[in-house]
Short mmCIF file of C-alpha atoms in Angstrom, two decimals:
data_model
loop_
_atom_site.label_atom_id
_atom_site.label_comp_id
_atom_site.label_asym_id
_atom_site.label_seq_id
_atom_site.Cartn_x
_atom_site.Cartn_y
_atom_site.Cartn_z
CA MET A 1 0.00 0.00 0.00
CA LYS A 2 1.26 3.50 -0.80
CA LEU A 3 1.82 5.71 2.23
CA TYR A 4 -0.76 8.28 1.15
CA GLN A 5 -3.36 5.47 0.98
CA LEU A 6 -2.40 4.27 4.45
CA LEU A 7 -2.73 7.75 5.95
CA GLN A 8 -6.00 8.44 4.14
CA SER A 9 -7.54 5.34 5.70
CA TYR A 10 -7.49 7.03 9.12
CA GLU A 11 -8.86 10.10 10.82
CA PHE A 12 -6.38 12.08 12.89
CA ASN A 13 -8.20 11.20 16.14
CA GLU A 14 -7.70 7.50 15.39
CA LEU A 15 -3.92 7.88 14.95
CA PHE A 16 -3.07 10.41 17.61
CA PRO A 17 -3.25 8.07 20.65
CA GLN A 18 -0.66 5.85 18.97
CA VAL A 19 1.48 8.88 18.06
CA ASN A 20 1.41 9.94 21.70
CA THR A 21 2.45 6.43 22.80
CA MET A 22 5.41 6.44 20.40
CA PHE A 23 6.37 10.04 21.15
CA PRO A 24 5.53 10.87 24.79
CA ASN A 25 4.36 14.43 25.31
CA ALA A 26 3.08 14.68 21.73
CA HIS A 27 -0.14 15.90 23.32
CA LEU A 28 1.68 19.16 24.14
CA HIS A 29 1.82 19.88 20.41
CA ARG A 30 -1.33 18.12 19.24
CA ASP A 31 -2.18 21.10 17.02
CA VAL A 32 1.11 20.76 15.12
CA PHE A 33 0.61 17.02 14.55
CA GLU A 34 -2.95 17.62 13.40
CA ARG A 35 -1.89 20.38 10.99
CA ALA A 36 0.82 18.10 9.55
CA PHE A 37 -1.70 15.29 9.14
CA GLU A 38 -4.16 17.61 7.39
CA MET A 39 -1.43 18.90 5.07
CA LEU A 40 -0.38 15.35 4.23
CA GLN A 41 -3.99 14.57 3.31
CA SER A 42 -4.05 17.46 0.84
CA ILE A 43 -0.62 17.04 -0.80
CA LYS A 44 -0.55 15.30 -4.18
CA PRO A 45 1.86 12.35 -3.86
CA THR A 46 4.72 12.04 -6.31
CA PRO A 47 4.78 8.46 -7.65
CA SER A 48 7.79 6.51 -6.46
CA LYS A 49 9.08 2.99 -6.89
CA LYS A 50 10.94 3.22 -3.59
CA VAL A 51 9.79 1.34 -0.50
CA ILE A 52 9.55 2.21 3.17
CA ARG A 53 10.36 -1.19 4.64
CA TYR A 54 9.76 -1.83 8.32
CA GLU A 55 12.17 -4.42 9.68
CA ILE A 56 13.38 -5.69 13.02
CA MET A 57 16.32 -3.50 14.00
CA GLU A 58 18.73 -3.35 16.90
CA ASP A 59 19.11 -0.20 19.00
CA PRO A 60 22.89 0.41 19.04
CA ASN A 61 22.70 2.06 22.47
CA SER A 62 20.74 -0.60 24.33
CA ASN A 63 20.92 -3.68 22.07
CA ASP A 64 17.10 -3.86 22.31
CA MET A 65 15.24 -5.01 19.22
CA PHE A 66 12.44 -2.93 17.69
CA ALA A 67 10.45 -2.62 14.48
CA GLY A 68 11.37 0.42 12.44
CA ALA A 69 12.26 1.80 9.03
CA ASP A 70 15.55 3.27 7.87
CA ASP A 71 15.59 7.05 8.41
CA ASN A 72 16.82 7.49 4.83
CA CYS A 73 13.36 6.47 3.61
CA PHE A 74 12.08 9.77 5.00
CA LYS A 75 14.91 12.12 3.96
CA THR A 76 13.04 13.79 1.11
CA THR A 77 10.04 16.03 0.52
CA TRP A 78 6.64 15.11 1.87
CA ASP A 79 5.12 14.54 -1.57
CA VAL A 80 7.82 11.99 -2.47
CA ILE A 81 7.48 10.19 0.87
CA LEU A 82 3.71 9.92 0.36
CA GLY A 83 4.24 8.18 -2.98
CA LYS A 84 6.37 5.37 -1.50
CA GLU A 85 5.11 1.86 -0.82
CA VAL A 86 4.99 0.78 2.85
CA LYS A 87 5.91 -2.85 3.54
CA LYS A 88 6.57 -5.00 6.58
CA GLY A 89 9.49 -7.38 6.72
CA LYS A 90 9.58 -10.77 8.40
CA GLY A 91 8.83 -10.65 12.12
CA VAL A 92 7.37 -7.13 12.14
CA ASP A 93 4.17 -7.25 14.14
CA LEU A 94 3.03 -3.62 13.77
CA ASP A 95 -0.59 -3.13 12.76
CA ASN A 96 -1.60 -0.52 10.19
CA THR A 97 -2.45 2.07 12.85
CA GLU A 98 1.04 1.73 14.32
CA LEU A 99 2.61 1.91 10.85
CA ALA A 100 0.66 5.05 9.97
CA ALA A 101 1.47 6.73 13.29
CA ASN A 102 5.17 5.90 13.00
CA CYS A 103 5.26 7.16 9.41
CA LEU A 104 3.60 10.40 10.51
CA LEU A 105 6.28 10.91 13.18
CA ASN A 106 9.09 10.13 10.75
CA ILE A 107 7.70 12.42 8.07
CA LEU A 108 7.41 15.22 10.59
CA PHE A 109 10.85 14.87 12.18
CA ILE A 110 12.95 13.57 9.27
CA GLY A 111 11.19 14.65 6.08
CA ASN A 112 11.71 17.97 4.31
CA HIS A 113 8.55 19.84 5.23
CA PRO A 114 6.91 22.47 3.03
CA THR A 115 7.85 26.09 3.81
CA SER A 116 4.22 26.73 4.74
CA PHE A 117 4.74 24.36 7.69
CA GLU A 118 7.93 26.02 9.01
CA LYS A 119 6.23 28.03 11.78
CA ASP A 120 4.45 24.94 13.10
CA TYR A 121 7.61 22.83 12.82
CA LYS A 122 9.54 25.27 15.00
CA LYS A 123 6.90 24.91 17.73
CA LEU A 124 7.99 21.31 18.25
CA PHE A 125 11.39 22.45 19.50
CA LYS A 126 10.34 25.13 21.97
#
């Protein structure tokens, strides 16, 4: 499934509890997350053959294992990220809500946001 399709299958209120679980204190900037989600819903995706692949990874600091995607998958503009396919590798037990929430966080913190989002983006770091 393309990322834009995954995100469009949810309302913001369905994803936000999972976002807050993955990123504690997200509730302090709920308005920023909601604005980003709304913008992502309105952006026309750029078709891409690239894949955002969630795999089991090892945290180099703690040696704990977790499911995640390579940050490089999100190091581009929002429209290009939205056009990528989202896939789960072997052993990844994330459901679609968790995938969508994690992608939203990665887009927001790693992706190259539109200039119209700059003011909201800066709020996250105050």
